mmCIF file of C-alpha atoms in Angstrom:
data_model
loop_
_atom_site.group_PDB
_atom_site.id
_atom_site.type_symbol
_atom_site.label_atom_id
_atom_site.label_comp_id
_atom_site.label_asym_id
_atom_site.label_seq_id
_atom_site.Cartn_x
_atom_site.Cartn_y
_atom_site.Cartn_z
ATOM 1 C CA MET A 22 104.649 108.625 89.514
ATOM 2 C CA PRO A 23 105.539 112.237 91.287
ATOM 3 C CA GLU A 24 108.541 113.261 93.418
ATOM 4 C CA VAL A 25 107.946 114.752 96.454
ATOM 5 C CA ILE A 26 109.423 116.566 99.196
ATOM 6 C CA PHE A 27 107.666 117.253 102.522
ATOM 7 C CA ASN A 28 108.237 118.275 105.823
ATOM 8 C CA GLY A 29 109.096 115.898 108.599
ATOM 9 C CA PRO A 30 110.526 116.281 111.912
ATOM 10 C CA ALA A 31 114.178 116.299 111.059
ATOM 11 C CA GLY A 32 114.076 118.385 108.182
ATOM 12 C CA ARG A 33 113.090 117.463 104.253
ATOM 13 C CA LEU A 34 111.762 114.007 103.354
ATOM 14 C CA GLU A 35 111.850 112.395 99.928
ATOM 15 C CA GLY A 36 109.038 110.287 98.749
ATOM 16 C CA ARG A 37 107.471 109.017 95.807
ATOM 17 C CA TYR A 38 103.595 109.889 95.769
ATOM 18 C CA GLN A 39 100.366 108.289 93.698
ATOM 19 C CA PRO A 40 97.035 109.932 94.290
ATOM 20 C CA SER A 41 94.053 108.448 93.580
ATOM 21 C CA LYS A 42 91.426 109.610 91.231
ATOM 22 C CA GLU A 43 89.081 109.313 93.858
ATOM 23 C CA LYS A 44 88.653 111.529 96.603
ATOM 24 C CA SER A 45 87.547 109.205 99.124
ATOM 25 C CA ALA A 46 90.076 106.401 98.303
ATOM 26 C CA PRO A 47 92.308 105.005 100.984
ATOM 27 C CA ILE A 48 95.880 105.335 101.476
ATOM 28 C CA ALA A 49 98.863 102.974 101.386
ATOM 29 C CA ILE A 50 102.247 103.939 102.790
ATOM 30 C CA ILE A 51 104.768 101.504 102.456
ATOM 31 C CA LEU A 52 108.261 101.464 104.729
ATOM 32 C CA HIS A 53 111.847 100.552 103.681
ATOM 33 C CA PRO A 54 114.369 98.300 105.404
ATOM 34 C CA HIS A 55 117.018 99.472 107.609
ATOM 35 C CA PRO A 56 118.568 102.554 106.976
ATOM 36 C CA GLN A 57 122.527 101.134 107.795
ATOM 37 C CA PHE A 58 122.107 97.822 105.784
ATOM 38 C CA GLY A 59 120.932 99.571 102.148
ATOM 39 C CA GLY A 60 117.076 100.053 102.986
ATOM 40 C CA THR A 61 115.667 102.633 100.603
ATOM 41 C CA MET A 62 112.159 103.410 99.458
ATOM 42 C CA ASN A 63 113.414 102.194 95.454
ATOM 43 C CA ASN A 64 113.712 98.334 97.231
ATOM 44 C CA PRO A 65 112.536 96.230 95.043
ATOM 45 C CA ILE A 66 109.807 94.686 97.391
ATOM 46 C CA VAL A 67 108.961 98.103 98.609
ATOM 47 C CA TYR A 68 108.210 99.445 94.848
ATOM 48 C CA GLN A 69 106.590 95.991 94.252
ATOM 49 C CA LEU A 70 103.974 96.631 97.409
ATOM 50 C CA PHE A 71 103.770 100.288 96.057
ATOM 51 C CA TYR A 72 102.354 99.438 92.690
ATOM 52 C CA MET A 73 99.838 96.638 94.112
ATOM 53 C CA PHE A 74 98.222 99.168 96.213
ATOM 54 C CA GLN A 75 98.233 101.514 93.439
ATOM 55 C CA LYS A 76 96.909 99.708 91.206
ATOM 56 C CA ARG A 77 93.647 99.049 93.405
ATOM 57 C CA GLY A 78 92.946 102.622 93.436
ATOM 58 C CA PHE A 79 94.746 103.368 96.664
ATOM 59 C CA THR A 80 96.608 106.939 97.213
ATOM 60 C CA THR A 81 99.902 105.501 97.900
ATOM 61 C CA LEU A 82 103.413 107.132 99.086
ATOM 62 C CA ARG A 83 106.646 105.535 99.497
ATOM 63 C CA PHE A 84 109.549 107.620 101.289
ATOM 64 C CA ASN A 85 113.049 107.668 102.351
ATOM 65 C CA PHE A 86 113.478 107.460 106.300
ATOM 66 C CA ARG A 87 115.608 110.700 107.598
ATOM 67 C CA GLY A 88 119.666 110.499 106.201
ATOM 68 C CA ILE A 89 118.598 108.666 102.964
ATOM 69 C CA GLY A 90 118.690 109.840 99.651
ATOM 70 C CA ARG A 91 117.398 113.581 99.356
ATOM 71 C CA SER A 92 115.665 112.897 103.115
ATOM 72 C CA GLN A 93 117.693 115.154 105.642
ATOM 73 C CA GLY A 94 118.666 114.170 109.096
ATOM 74 C CA GLU A 95 120.370 111.069 110.684
ATOM 75 C CA PHE A 96 119.579 107.621 111.711
ATOM 76 C CA ASP A 97 117.666 107.257 115.064
ATOM 77 C CA HIS A 98 117.301 103.573 115.711
ATOM 78 C CA GLY A 99 113.476 103.780 115.207
ATOM 79 C CA ALA A 100 112.352 106.447 117.025
ATOM 80 C CA GLY A 101 112.630 109.295 114.994
ATOM 81 C CA GLU A 102 111.405 106.848 112.109
ATOM 82 C CA LEU A 103 108.242 105.969 113.502
ATOM 83 C CA SER A 104 108.186 110.154 113.703
ATOM 84 C CA ASP A 105 108.922 110.337 109.994
ATOM 85 C CA ALA A 106 106.304 107.883 108.915
ATOM 86 C CA ALA A 107 103.634 109.570 111.466
ATOM 87 C CA SER A 108 104.592 112.660 109.341
ATOM 88 C CA ALA A 109 104.190 111.228 105.824
ATOM 89 C CA LEU A 110 100.772 110.108 106.809
ATOM 90 C CA ASP A 111 99.687 113.649 108.174
ATOM 91 C CA TRP A 112 100.924 114.888 105.099
ATOM 92 C CA VAL A 113 98.941 112.453 102.854
ATOM 93 C CA GLN A 114 95.764 113.153 105.032
ATOM 94 C CA SER A 115 96.260 116.517 104.616
ATOM 95 C CA LEU A 116 95.870 117.001 100.662
ATOM 96 C CA HIS A 117 93.218 113.915 101.244
ATOM 97 C CA PRO A 118 91.059 114.952 103.719
ATOM 98 C CA ASP A 119 88.114 112.731 102.208
ATOM 99 C CA SER A 120 90.368 109.570 102.797
ATOM 100 C CA LYS A 121 88.953 107.637 105.735
ATOM 101 C CA SER A 122 90.927 104.664 105.833
ATOM 102 C CA CYS A 123 94.967 103.621 105.681
ATOM 103 C CA TRP A 124 97.071 100.413 104.892
ATOM 104 C CA VAL A 125 100.734 100.326 106.078
ATOM 105 C CA ALA A 126 102.774 97.840 104.691
ATOM 106 C CA GLY A 127 106.536 97.869 105.729
ATOM 107 C CA TYR A 128 109.491 95.257 104.967
ATOM 108 C CA SER A 129 112.232 94.145 107.860
ATOM 109 C CA PHE A 130 112.835 96.967 109.792
ATOM 110 C CA GLY A 131 109.718 98.528 107.882
ATOM 111 C CA ALA A 132 107.699 96.211 109.404
ATOM 112 C CA TRP A 133 108.813 97.294 113.087
ATOM 113 C CA ILE A 134 108.031 100.824 112.413
ATOM 114 C CA GLY A 135 104.333 100.241 109.913
ATOM 115 C CA MET A 136 103.366 98.088 113.320
ATOM 116 C CA GLN A 137 104.041 100.805 115.898
ATOM 117 C CA LEU A 138 102.442 103.499 113.388
ATOM 118 C CA LEU A 139 99.448 101.294 113.443
ATOM 119 C CA MET A 140 99.345 101.609 117.528
ATOM 120 C CA ARG A 141 99.043 105.079 116.857
ATOM 121 C CA ARG A 142 96.948 105.906 113.938
ATOM 122 C CA PRO A 143 93.553 104.164 114.846
ATOM 123 C CA GLU A 144 92.481 105.098 110.816
ATOM 124 C CA ILE A 145 94.832 102.261 109.891
ATOM 125 C CA GLU A 146 92.627 99.402 108.915
ATOM 126 C CA GLY A 147 94.937 96.814 107.501
ATOM 127 C CA PHE A 148 98.839 95.926 108.068
ATOM 128 C CA MET A 149 101.082 94.144 105.835
ATOM 129 C CA SER A 150 104.406 92.808 108.078
ATOM 130 C CA ILE A 151 107.086 91.364 105.280
ATOM 131 C CA ALA A 152 109.807 89.803 107.403
ATOM 132 C CA PRO A 153 109.400 91.336 110.401
ATOM 133 C CA GLN A 154 112.463 90.312 112.908
ATOM 134 C CA PRO A 155 111.100 89.847 116.518
ATOM 135 C CA ASN A 156 114.641 88.333 117.258
ATOM 136 C CA ILE A 157 115.965 92.147 117.036
ATOM 137 C CA TYR A 158 113.146 94.322 117.554
ATOM 138 C CA ASP A 159 110.851 94.696 120.575
ATOM 139 C CA PHE A 160 107.263 94.133 119.238
ATOM 140 C CA SER A 161 105.725 94.063 122.899
ATOM 141 C CA PHE A 162 103.663 97.404 122.460
ATOM 142 C CA LEU A 163 101.415 95.607 120.085
ATOM 143 C CA ALA A 164 98.819 94.748 123.549
ATOM 144 C CA PRO A 165 96.505 94.741 121.621
ATOM 145 C CA CYS A 166 97.043 94.883 118.149
ATOM 146 C CA PRO A 167 94.221 97.289 117.012
ATOM 147 C CA SER A 168 93.740 96.001 113.533
ATOM 148 C CA SER A 169 93.725 92.735 110.923
ATOM 149 C CA GLY A 170 97.248 92.337 108.670
ATOM 150 C CA LEU A 171 99.409 89.548 106.892
ATOM 151 C CA ILE A 172 102.647 88.713 108.434
ATOM 152 C CA ILE A 173 104.753 86.719 105.808
ATOM 153 C CA HIS A 174 108.111 85.411 105.914
ATOM 154 C CA GLY A 175 110.165 82.900 104.372
ATOM 155 C CA ASP A 176 111.266 79.800 105.779
ATOM 156 C CA ALA A 177 114.896 80.376 105.456
ATOM 157 C CA ASP A 178 115.099 83.505 106.934
ATOM 158 C CA LYS A 179 118.432 83.597 108.828
ATOM 159 C CA VAL A 180 117.842 87.622 109.824
ATOM 160 C CA ALA A 181 114.438 86.587 111.201
ATOM 161 C CA PRO A 182 114.360 82.945 112.305
ATOM 162 C CA GLU A 183 111.059 81.508 111.373
ATOM 163 C CA LYS A 184 110.392 80.234 115.313
ATOM 164 C CA ASP A 185 110.507 84.051 116.601
ATOM 165 C CA VAL A 186 108.313 85.031 113.824
ATOM 166 C CA GLN A 187 105.763 82.147 114.715
ATOM 167 C CA GLY A 188 105.936 83.369 118.635
ATOM 168 C CA LEU A 189 104.913 86.734 117.556
ATOM 169 C CA VAL A 190 101.948 85.375 115.257
ATOM 170 C CA ASP A 191 100.817 82.856 118.365
ATOM 171 C CA LYS A 192 100.819 86.115 120.263
ATOM 172 C CA LEU A 193 99.027 88.298 118.300
ATOM 173 C CA LYS A 194 96.301 85.456 117.272
ATOM 174 C CA THR A 195 95.282 85.265 120.664
ATOM 175 C CA GLN A 196 93.674 88.511 120.581
ATOM 176 C CA LYS A 197 90.098 88.649 120.020
ATOM 177 C CA GLY A 198 88.269 90.866 117.383
ATOM 178 C CA ILE A 199 91.487 90.823 114.930
ATOM 179 C CA LEU A 200 92.185 88.308 112.478
ATOM 180 C CA ILE A 201 95.991 87.699 111.914
ATOM 181 C CA THR A 202 96.726 86.142 108.327
ATOM 182 C CA HIS A 203 100.273 84.110 108.601
ATOM 183 C CA LYS A 204 102.167 83.230 105.320
ATOM 184 C CA THR A 205 105.398 81.288 105.314
ATOM 185 C CA ILE A 206 107.287 80.998 101.994
ATOM 186 C CA PRO A 207 109.207 77.716 101.807
ATOM 187 C CA GLY A 208 112.637 78.258 101.101
ATOM 188 C CA ALA A 209 112.377 81.993 100.460
ATOM 189 C CA ASN A 210 115.293 84.053 102.628
ATOM 190 C CA HIS A 211 114.817 87.541 104.143
ATOM 191 C CA PHE A 212 115.422 88.917 101.109
ATOM 192 C CA PHE A 213 113.453 86.745 98.627
ATOM 193 C CA ASN A 214 116.154 86.131 96.436
ATOM 194 C CA GLY A 215 114.229 84.501 93.754
ATOM 195 C CA GLN A 216 110.730 84.859 95.293
ATOM 196 C CA VAL A 217 110.015 88.139 95.080
ATOM 197 C CA GLU A 218 107.145 87.004 92.690
ATOM 198 C CA THR A 219 105.770 84.152 94.933
ATOM 199 C CA LEU A 220 105.610 86.978 97.931
ATOM 200 C CA MET A 221 103.876 89.547 95.656
ATOM 201 C CA SER A 222 101.465 87.197 94.571
ATOM 202 C CA GLU A 223 100.480 86.307 98.470
ATOM 203 C CA CYS A 224 100.837 89.598 99.188
ATOM 204 C CA GLU A 225 97.795 90.782 96.124
ATOM 205 C CA ASP A 226 95.948 88.005 97.379
ATOM 206 C CA TYR A 227 95.572 88.570 100.735
ATOM 207 C CA LEU A 228 94.649 92.457 99.719
ATOM 208 C CA ASP A 229 92.409 91.217 97.061
ATOM 209 C CA ARG A 230 90.436 89.219 99.986
ATOM 210 C CA ARG A 231 90.192 91.899 102.247
ATOM 211 C CA LEU A 232 89.004 94.497 99.573
ATOM 212 C CA ASP A 233 86.496 92.369 99.029
ATOM 213 C CA GLY A 234 85.322 91.810 102.626
ATOM 214 C CA ASP A 235 86.725 88.464 103.009
ATOM 215 C CA LEU A 236 88.904 87.679 106.201
ATOM 216 C CA VAL A 237 87.168 89.476 108.714
ATOM 217 C CA PRO A 238 87.394 88.053 112.098
ATOM 218 C CA GLU A 239 84.875 86.169 113.903
ATOM 219 C CA PRO A 240 82.512 88.488 116.194
ATOM 220 C CA ALA A 241 82.966 88.429 119.971
ATOM 221 C CA ALA A 242 80.520 85.522 121.364
ATOM 222 C CA LYS A 243 77.887 87.040 123.218
ATOM 223 C CA ARG A 244 77.239 86.614 126.684
ATOM 224 C CA ILE A 245 74.264 84.700 128.062
ATOM 225 C CA ARG A 246 72.398 86.430 130.203
#
């Protein structure tokens, strides 16, 4: 997969990019875990997500947030990283003007950034939030959440306790017009040690069902005049 360097708000950003053969193929952006705790675009889960979308014909990009690897700049507690993600999406879209839709998948810190990107970009039609941390990060900006997606985590996650993730899911599930799919992996911790295969099979199943036109929200009930 080609190594790429593109311009971000704080300097150059380093990524791995795989264009689809189809000009109008959807785009997938994959966002990595916390830069200050060893998160990079080469995280095994980030790599597997990249490969999953690529295999299904998406134009796919994963990249290092500012200050990681060959990406310039310094860690910015989320605000700058969100700008990095927006720039990454802009860059791919500039190369693929015929692509009309996009997915975002993020793991841990990347899930928080991905959900913020979702709020800003109406072309994002699906998301995957893997082990989000509503106990640490504020997700109240999801008002309302504009797209259907998957929230998946382990029930042995000490970093993002199950009850906190459940609270986020419950809040999102009250919204009309979207469908939140919630999956819990028994025995999995925040890093999915020994469970990456299970995690990926759940993500693949979800993506395949969405691509098949399944998992669509029920239409809003018509008002009786």
